[in-house]
Tab-separated table of C-alpha atoms in Angstrom:
chain	number	residue	atom	x	y	z
A	110	UNK	CA	45.479	134.611	290.211
A	111	UNK	CA	46.099	131.910	287.635
A	112	UNK	CA	46.828	128.185	287.720
A	113	UNK	CA	50.570	127.611	288.000
A	114	UNK	CA	52.390	124.397	287.139
A	115	UNK	CA	52.966	121.984	290.016
A	116	UNK	CA	50.345	123.699	292.159
A	117	UNK	CA	47.364	121.656	293.209
A	118	UNK	CA	44.071	123.237	292.080
A	119	UNK	CA	41.473	124.118	294.670
A	120	UNK	CA	38.422	121.995	295.130
A	121	UNK	CA	35.710	122.982	292.624
A	122	UNK	CA	33.145	123.401	295.414
A	123	UNK	CA	35.278	126.088	297.039
A	124	UNK	CA	35.609	128.249	293.935
A	125	UNK	CA	34.048	131.678	293.959
A	126	UNK	CA	32.366	133.089	290.815
A	127	UNK	CA	35.391	135.315	290.286
A	128	UNK	CA	37.768	132.352	290.431
A	129	UNK	CA	35.607	130.399	287.997
A	130	UNK	CA	35.651	133.322	285.551
A	131	UNK	CA	39.428	133.633	285.843
A	132	UNK	CA	39.915	129.909	285.251
A	133	UNK	CA	37.616	129.910	282.233
A	134	UNK	CA	39.402	132.985	280.857
A	135	UNK	CA	42.768	131.303	281.418
A	136	UNK	CA	41.574	128.154	279.630
A	137	UNK	CA	40.263	130.172	276.675
A	138	UNK	CA	43.595	131.992	276.444
A	139	UNK	CA	45.500	128.705	276.279
A	140	UNK	CA	43.149	127.299	273.628
A	141	UNK	CA	43.473	130.526	271.609
A	142	UNK	CA	47.267	130.299	271.807
A	143	UNK	CA	47.239	126.690	270.559
A	144	UNK	CA	45.016	127.685	267.629
A	145	UNK	CA	47.140	130.726	266.744
A	146	UNK	CA	50.383	128.753	266.822
A	147	UNK	CA	48.819	126.021	264.708
A	148	UNK	CA	47.346	128.401	262.126
A	149	UNK	CA	50.529	130.406	261.549
A	150	UNK	CA	52.049	128.243	258.784
A	151	UNK	CA	48.718	127.758	256.928
A	152	UNK	CA	48.114	131.525	257.021
A	153	UNK	CA	51.534	132.156	255.499
A	154	UNK	CA	50.701	129.631	252.767
A	155	UNK	CA	47.486	131.549	252.025
A	156	UNK	CA	49.592	134.692	251.532
A	157	UNK	CA	51.793	133.133	248.849
A	158	UNK	CA	51.599	134.479	245.315
A	159	UNK	CA	52.996	132.179	242.670
A	160	UNK	CA	54.519	130.043	245.386
A	161	UNK	CA	56.484	132.974	246.803
A	162	UNK	CA	55.963	135.070	249.919
A	163	UNK	CA	55.279	138.575	248.540
A	164	UNK	CA	55.904	140.604	251.705
A	165	UNK	CA	58.932	141.473	253.797
A	166	UNK	CA	59.061	139.209	256.854
A	167	UNK	CA	60.945	141.883	258.812
A	168	UNK	CA	58.105	144.355	258.138
A	169	UNK	CA	55.559	141.890	259.495
A	170	UNK	CA	57.628	141.117	262.607
A	171	UNK	CA	58.138	144.825	263.255
A	172	UNK	CA	54.399	145.511	262.947
A	173	UNK	CA	53.666	142.623	265.331
A	174	UNK	CA	56.036	144.131	267.908
A	175	UNK	CA	54.466	147.586	267.424
A	176	UNK	CA	50.964	146.116	267.838
A	177	UNK	CA	51.914	144.384	271.105
A	178	UNK	CA	53.539	147.591	272.328
A	179	UNK	CA	50.440	149.716	271.598
A	180	UNK	CA	48.028	147.200	273.141
A	181	UNK	CA	50.206	146.983	276.261
A	182	UNK	CA	50.107	150.778	276.649
A	183	UNK	CA	46.305	150.794	276.301
A	184	UNK	CA	45.894	147.978	278.843
A	185	UNK	CA	48.290	149.726	281.211
A	186	UNK	CA	46.221	152.918	281.046
A	187	UNK	CA	42.970	150.994	281.611
A	188	UNK	CA	43.970	148.540	284.349
A	189	UNK	CA	47.259	149.643	285.872
A	190	UNK	CA	47.114	153.427	286.152
A	191	UNK	CA	48.619	153.321	289.640
A	192	UNK	CA	51.833	151.903	288.230
A	193	UNK	CA	52.297	155.122	286.250
A	194	UNK	CA	53.127	156.805	289.548
A	195	UNK	CA	56.085	154.441	290.018
A	196	UNK	CA	59.368	155.937	288.906
A	197	UNK	CA	60.434	154.000	285.825
A	198	UNK	CA	64.187	153.821	285.400
A	199	UNK	CA	66.485	152.229	282.851
A	200	UNK	CA	67.527	149.818	285.586
A	201	UNK	CA	64.050	148.262	285.434
A	202	UNK	CA	63.907	148.242	281.638
A	203	UNK	CA	67.469	147.103	280.875
A	204	UNK	CA	66.961	143.364	281.630
A	205	UNK	CA	64.533	143.130	278.701
A	206	UNK	CA	67.239	144.011	276.181
A	207	UNK	CA	68.825	140.546	276.475
A	208	UNK	CA	65.777	138.524	275.270
A	209	UNK	CA	65.400	140.840	272.274
A	210	UNK	CA	69.074	140.351	271.368
A	211	UNK	CA	68.862	136.575	271.854
A	212	UNK	CA	65.722	136.284	269.728
A	213	UNK	CA	67.381	138.376	267.013
A	214	UNK	CA	70.485	136.160	267.118
A	215	UNK	CA	68.380	133.012	266.798
A	216	UNK	CA	66.478	134.382	263.815
A	217	UNK	CA	69.805	134.838	262.044
A	218	UNK	CA	70.956	131.371	263.099
A	219	UNK	CA	67.867	129.831	261.485
A	220	UNK	CA	68.876	131.309	258.135
A	221	UNK	CA	72.552	130.377	258.518
A	222	UNK	CA	71.822	126.741	259.475
A	223	UNK	CA	70.104	126.107	256.143
A	224	UNK	CA	73.594	125.925	254.564
A	225	UNK	CA	74.569	122.977	256.754
A	226	UNK	CA	71.455	120.776	256.761
A	227	UNK	CA	68.316	120.114	254.752
A	228	UNK	CA	64.987	121.689	255.840
A	229	UNK	CA	63.551	118.369	257.075
A	230	UNK	CA	66.545	117.748	259.319
A	231	UNK	CA	66.251	121.280	260.656
A	232	UNK	CA	62.580	120.771	261.521
A	233	UNK	CA	63.272	117.463	263.263
A	234	UNK	CA	66.363	118.566	265.188
A	235	UNK	CA	64.794	121.864	266.273
A	236	UNK	CA	62.591	119.828	268.617
A	237	UNK	CA	65.649	119.583	270.858
A	238	UNK	CA	64.468	123.012	272.090
A	239	UNK	CA	62.015	121.134	274.307
A	240	UNK	CA	64.829	119.433	276.222
A	241	UNK	CA	67.081	122.509	276.345
A	242	UNK	CA	64.252	124.697	277.632
A	243	UNK	CA	63.195	122.117	280.241
A	244	UNK	CA	66.793	121.674	281.433
A	245	UNK	CA	67.363	125.414	281.817
A	246	UNK	CA	63.940	125.802	283.451
A	247	UNK	CA	64.827	123.090	285.973
A	248	UNK	CA	68.308	124.478	286.726
A	249	UNK	CA	67.700	128.231	286.673
A	250	UNK	CA	64.337	128.217	288.447
A	251	UNK	CA	65.314	125.260	290.651
A	252	UNK	CA	62.198	123.338	289.678
A	253	UNK	CA	62.901	119.641	290.165
A	254	UNK	CA	60.972	117.557	287.669
A	255	UNK	CA	60.191	113.950	288.474
A	256	UNK	CA	61.326	111.106	286.214
A	257	UNK	CA	57.731	110.764	285.017
A	258	UNK	CA	57.608	114.401	283.935
A	259	UNK	CA	60.956	114.131	282.159
A	260	UNK	CA	59.605	111.104	280.333
A	261	UNK	CA	56.555	113.147	279.328
A	262	UNK	CA	58.801	115.882	277.914
A	263	UNK	CA	60.837	113.339	275.925
A	264	UNK	CA	57.562	111.987	274.506
A	265	UNK	CA	56.707	115.569	273.541
A	266	UNK	CA	60.043	115.914	271.758
A	267	UNK	CA	59.551	112.583	269.962
A	268	UNK	CA	56.075	113.691	268.842
A	269	UNK	CA	57.535	116.869	267.387
A	270	UNK	CA	60.248	114.924	265.582
A	271	UNK	CA	57.755	112.468	264.046
A	272	UNK	CA	55.435	115.268	262.983
A	273	UNK	CA	58.272	117.324	261.485
A	274	UNK	CA	59.697	114.347	259.612
A	275	UNK	CA	56.491	113.402	257.813
A	276	UNK	CA	53.299	114.084	259.720
A	277	UNK	CA	51.706	115.726	256.675
A	278	UNK	CA	52.493	115.153	252.999
A	279	UNK	CA	51.551	116.690	249.677
A	280	UNK	CA	50.587	113.773	247.454
A	281	UNK	CA	50.852	115.931	244.332
A	282	UNK	CA	54.396	116.941	245.138
A	283	UNK	CA	56.489	114.299	243.405
A	284	UNK	CA	59.739	116.149	243.942
A	285	UNK	CA	60.916	113.596	246.479
A	286	UNK	CA	64.413	114.719	245.600
A	287	UNK	CA	65.078	115.721	249.184
A	288	UNK	CA	68.485	114.575	250.327
A	289	UNK	CA	68.883	114.198	254.077
A	290	UNK	CA	72.159	115.696	255.189
A	291	UNK	CA	73.500	117.206	258.386
A	292	UNK	CA	77.095	118.391	258.744
A	293	UNK	CA	79.057	118.738	261.978
A	294	UNK	CA	78.899	122.583	261.849
A	295	UNK	CA	75.148	122.219	261.383
A	296	UNK	CA	74.831	120.079	264.511
A	297	UNK	CA	76.914	122.529	266.532
A	298	UNK	CA	74.824	125.463	265.299
A	299	UNK	CA	71.658	123.525	266.134
A	300	UNK	CA	72.877	122.957	269.701
A	301	UNK	CA	73.653	126.669	269.961
A	302	UNK	CA	70.238	127.539	268.514
A	303	UNK	CA	68.391	125.291	270.994
A	304	UNK	CA	70.460	126.602	273.918
A	305	UNK	CA	69.780	130.236	272.996
A	306	UNK	CA	66.084	129.457	272.507
A	307	UNK	CA	65.798	127.872	275.958
A	308	UNK	CA	67.927	130.550	277.597
A	309	UNK	CA	65.913	133.446	276.174
A	310	UNK	CA	62.618	131.817	277.184
A	311	UNK	CA	63.735	130.970	280.734
A	312	UNK	CA	65.441	134.343	281.218
A	313	UNK	CA	62.233	136.107	280.155
A	314	UNK	CA	60.220	134.007	282.623
A	315	UNK	CA	62.634	134.775	285.469
A	316	UNK	CA	62.568	138.510	284.705
A	317	UNK	CA	58.781	138.674	284.498
A	318	UNK	CA	58.342	136.789	287.773
A	319	UNK	CA	61.029	138.475	289.871
A	320	UNK	CA	60.111	142.067	289.058
A	321	UNK	CA	57.195	143.310	291.146
A	322	UNK	CA	55.700	145.242	288.270
A	323	UNK	CA	52.412	144.944	286.356
A	324	UNK	CA	52.686	142.640	283.352
A	325	UNK	CA	51.573	145.377	280.963
A	326	UNK	CA	54.450	147.617	282.044
A	327	UNK	CA	56.879	144.725	281.671
A	328	UNK	CA	55.508	144.053	278.200
A	329	UNK	CA	56.146	147.678	277.256
A	330	UNK	CA	59.795	147.251	278.264
A	331	UNK	CA	60.079	143.935	276.417
A	332	UNK	CA	58.448	145.076	273.195
A	333	UNK	CA	60.338	148.379	273.150
A	334	UNK	CA	63.591	146.514	272.712
A	335	UNK	CA	61.908	144.153	270.255
A	336	UNK	CA	60.899	147.132	268.122
A	337	UNK	CA	64.434	148.543	268.180
A	338	UNK	CA	66.091	145.224	267.247
A	339	UNK	CA	63.610	144.405	264.479
A	340	UNK	CA	63.755	147.945	263.084
A	341	UNK	CA	67.540	147.613	262.815
A	342	UNK	CA	67.104	144.243	261.083
A	343	UNK	CA	64.638	145.761	258.629
A	344	UNK	CA	66.769	148.808	257.863
A	345	UNK	CA	69.976	146.844	257.367
A	346	UNK	CA	68.296	143.987	255.491
A	347	UNK	CA	68.392	145.612	252.082
A	348	UNK	CA	65.123	144.083	250.837
A	349	UNK	CA	64.612	146.298	247.840
A	350	UNK	CA	60.874	146.575	248.529
A	351	UNK	CA	58.793	149.120	250.369
A	352	UNK	CA	57.523	148.507	253.883
A	353	UNK	CA	53.992	147.403	252.937
A	354	UNK	CA	54.703	145.678	249.619
A	355	UNK	CA	52.738	142.456	249.174
A	356	UNK	CA	50.427	143.043	252.127
A	357	UNK	CA	46.938	141.512	252.046
A	358	UNK	CA	44.052	140.696	254.354
A	359	UNK	CA	45.784	137.450	255.327
A	360	UNK	CA	48.917	139.343	256.325
A	361	UNK	CA	46.757	141.554	258.541
A	362	UNK	CA	45.284	138.426	260.151
A	363	UNK	CA	48.814	137.145	260.811
A	364	UNK	CA	49.850	140.423	262.454
A	365	UNK	CA	46.766	140.580	264.695
A	366	UNK	CA	46.884	136.903	265.683
A	367	UNK	CA	50.616	136.858	266.390
A	368	UNK	CA	50.360	140.060	268.433
A	369	UNK	CA	47.573	138.475	270.500
A	370	UNK	CA	49.612	135.306	270.936
A	371	UNK	CA	52.633	137.286	272.092
A	372	UNK	CA	50.552	138.913	274.820
A	373	UNK	CA	49.157	135.526	275.866
A	374	UNK	CA	52.668	134.054	276.022
A	375	UNK	CA	53.768	136.872	278.323
A	376	UNK	CA	50.901	135.986	280.668
A	377	UNK	CA	51.876	132.297	280.494
A	378	UNK	CA	55.500	133.127	281.353
A	379	UNK	CA	54.498	135.303	284.312
A	380	UNK	CA	51.636	133.275	285.774
A	381	UNK	CA	52.513	129.718	284.691
A	382	UNK	CA	55.796	128.496	283.182
A	383	UNK	CA	57.817	127.643	280.103
A	384	UNK	CA	56.660	124.046	280.489
A	385	UNK	CA	53.093	125.180	279.793
A	386	UNK	CA	54.449	127.054	276.777
A	387	UNK	CA	56.103	123.873	275.459
A	388	UNK	CA	52.837	121.949	275.701
A	389	UNK	CA	50.993	124.757	273.906
A	390	UNK	CA	53.479	124.665	271.023
A	391	UNK	CA	53.292	120.869	270.798
A	392	UNK	CA	49.499	120.810	270.843
A	393	UNK	CA	49.485	123.404	268.059
A	394	UNK	CA	50.933	120.764	265.706
A	395	UNK	CA	47.552	119.043	265.780
A	396	UNK	CA	45.813	122.259	264.712
A	397	UNK	CA	48.422	122.779	262.004
A	398	UNK	CA	47.888	119.285	260.652
A	399	UNK	CA	44.091	119.549	260.602
A	400	UNK	CA	44.164	122.968	258.898
A	401	UNK	CA	46.654	121.674	256.318
A	402	UNK	CA	44.307	118.783	255.603
A	403	UNK	CA	41.174	120.941	255.366
A	404	UNK	CA	42.624	123.926	253.480
A	405	UNK	CA	45.262	122.363	251.240
A	406	UNK	CA	44.166	118.703	251.022
A	407	UNK	CA	47.485	117.549	252.473
A	408	UNK	CA	47.618	113.944	253.574
A	409	UNK	CA	47.747	113.108	257.287
A	410	UNK	CA	50.203	110.244	257.610
A	411	UNK	CA	50.713	107.523	260.194
A	412	UNK	CA	53.392	109.709	261.779
A	413	UNK	CA	50.794	112.435	262.387
A	414	UNK	CA	48.568	110.065	264.352
A	415	UNK	CA	51.594	108.691	266.191
A	416	UNK	CA	52.466	112.272	267.179
A	417	UNK	CA	48.878	112.777	268.400
A	418	UNK	CA	49.161	109.631	270.536
A	419	UNK	CA	52.515	110.673	272.013
A	420	UNK	CA	51.277	114.183	272.828
A	421	UNK	CA	48.208	112.726	274.536
A	422	UNK	CA	50.426	110.414	276.611
A	423	UNK	CA	52.741	113.313	277.483
A	424	UNK	CA	49.873	115.496	278.674
A	425	UNK	CA	48.485	112.638	280.775
A	426	UNK	CA	51.866	111.800	282.313
A	427	UNK	CA	52.723	115.419	283.105
A	428	UNK	CA	49.356	116.747	284.276
A	429	UNK	CA	47.004	113.801	284.696
A	430	UNK	CA	48.722	111.479	287.129
A	431	UNK	CA	48.962	112.421	290.815
């Protein structure tokens, strides 16, 4: 139905109108995902009041999960009514509990790691997720990647590291009092974080592809556990603010866009691969940089353009060469 990595596309002359529509739709979905990923940080900046985020992040995440859950139910009723006749058991739903738990664990790790390294080091080192995800993808799904494709993925990781280190700068921010430090516990936690990130992504892909169920039904399973985990996080968080405190139009845009992106990512996992997902996330850095420049007059540095060059080379090496 969709283009899958490592599969040769059909000749354009042999495409039917339906295939052309599906390919165009698939391309638009990927472009939308890149734009949504890239606009996430700028949208959060637009929500700030007095330099602070006024809303509860757990409330927003919970509403995103609820939105994806509701949309999946609606799409299931519209397109996959026949699947409602299939007996749904906990045995089918249970595998989706693990990704929710792993994602929840990683969210807590992100907070805990801040005690062992500075934010810049965290941003740079977190790009190791590209390698960990690719390794687990290759081993678990038995997808052998050529040396050229591994080189492309390392270029992708390098691009992320350069961008995170100093791709954009605030010229008015003279507080260059940022001390670079990484402790041994921080490195170990980072390795654990990257491993969990790759494992949860690859496990989700395997589950979506091996179960012979409609994607919308699988999404309902996945987001059900996401709602439960994030509700527990919200209840036990002790925020001291009501559920909708600090909400604005921009927060609503974040919820809608992230819910849409979550649904697109599920389709990518089922019909393409985690490698496609990695390229989407890397390409989104370019959108993030351009929006930061246009909206907040941040300076695009030499490292930004170096990251653009490396991403372009990675895309060409992975997808362009035959």
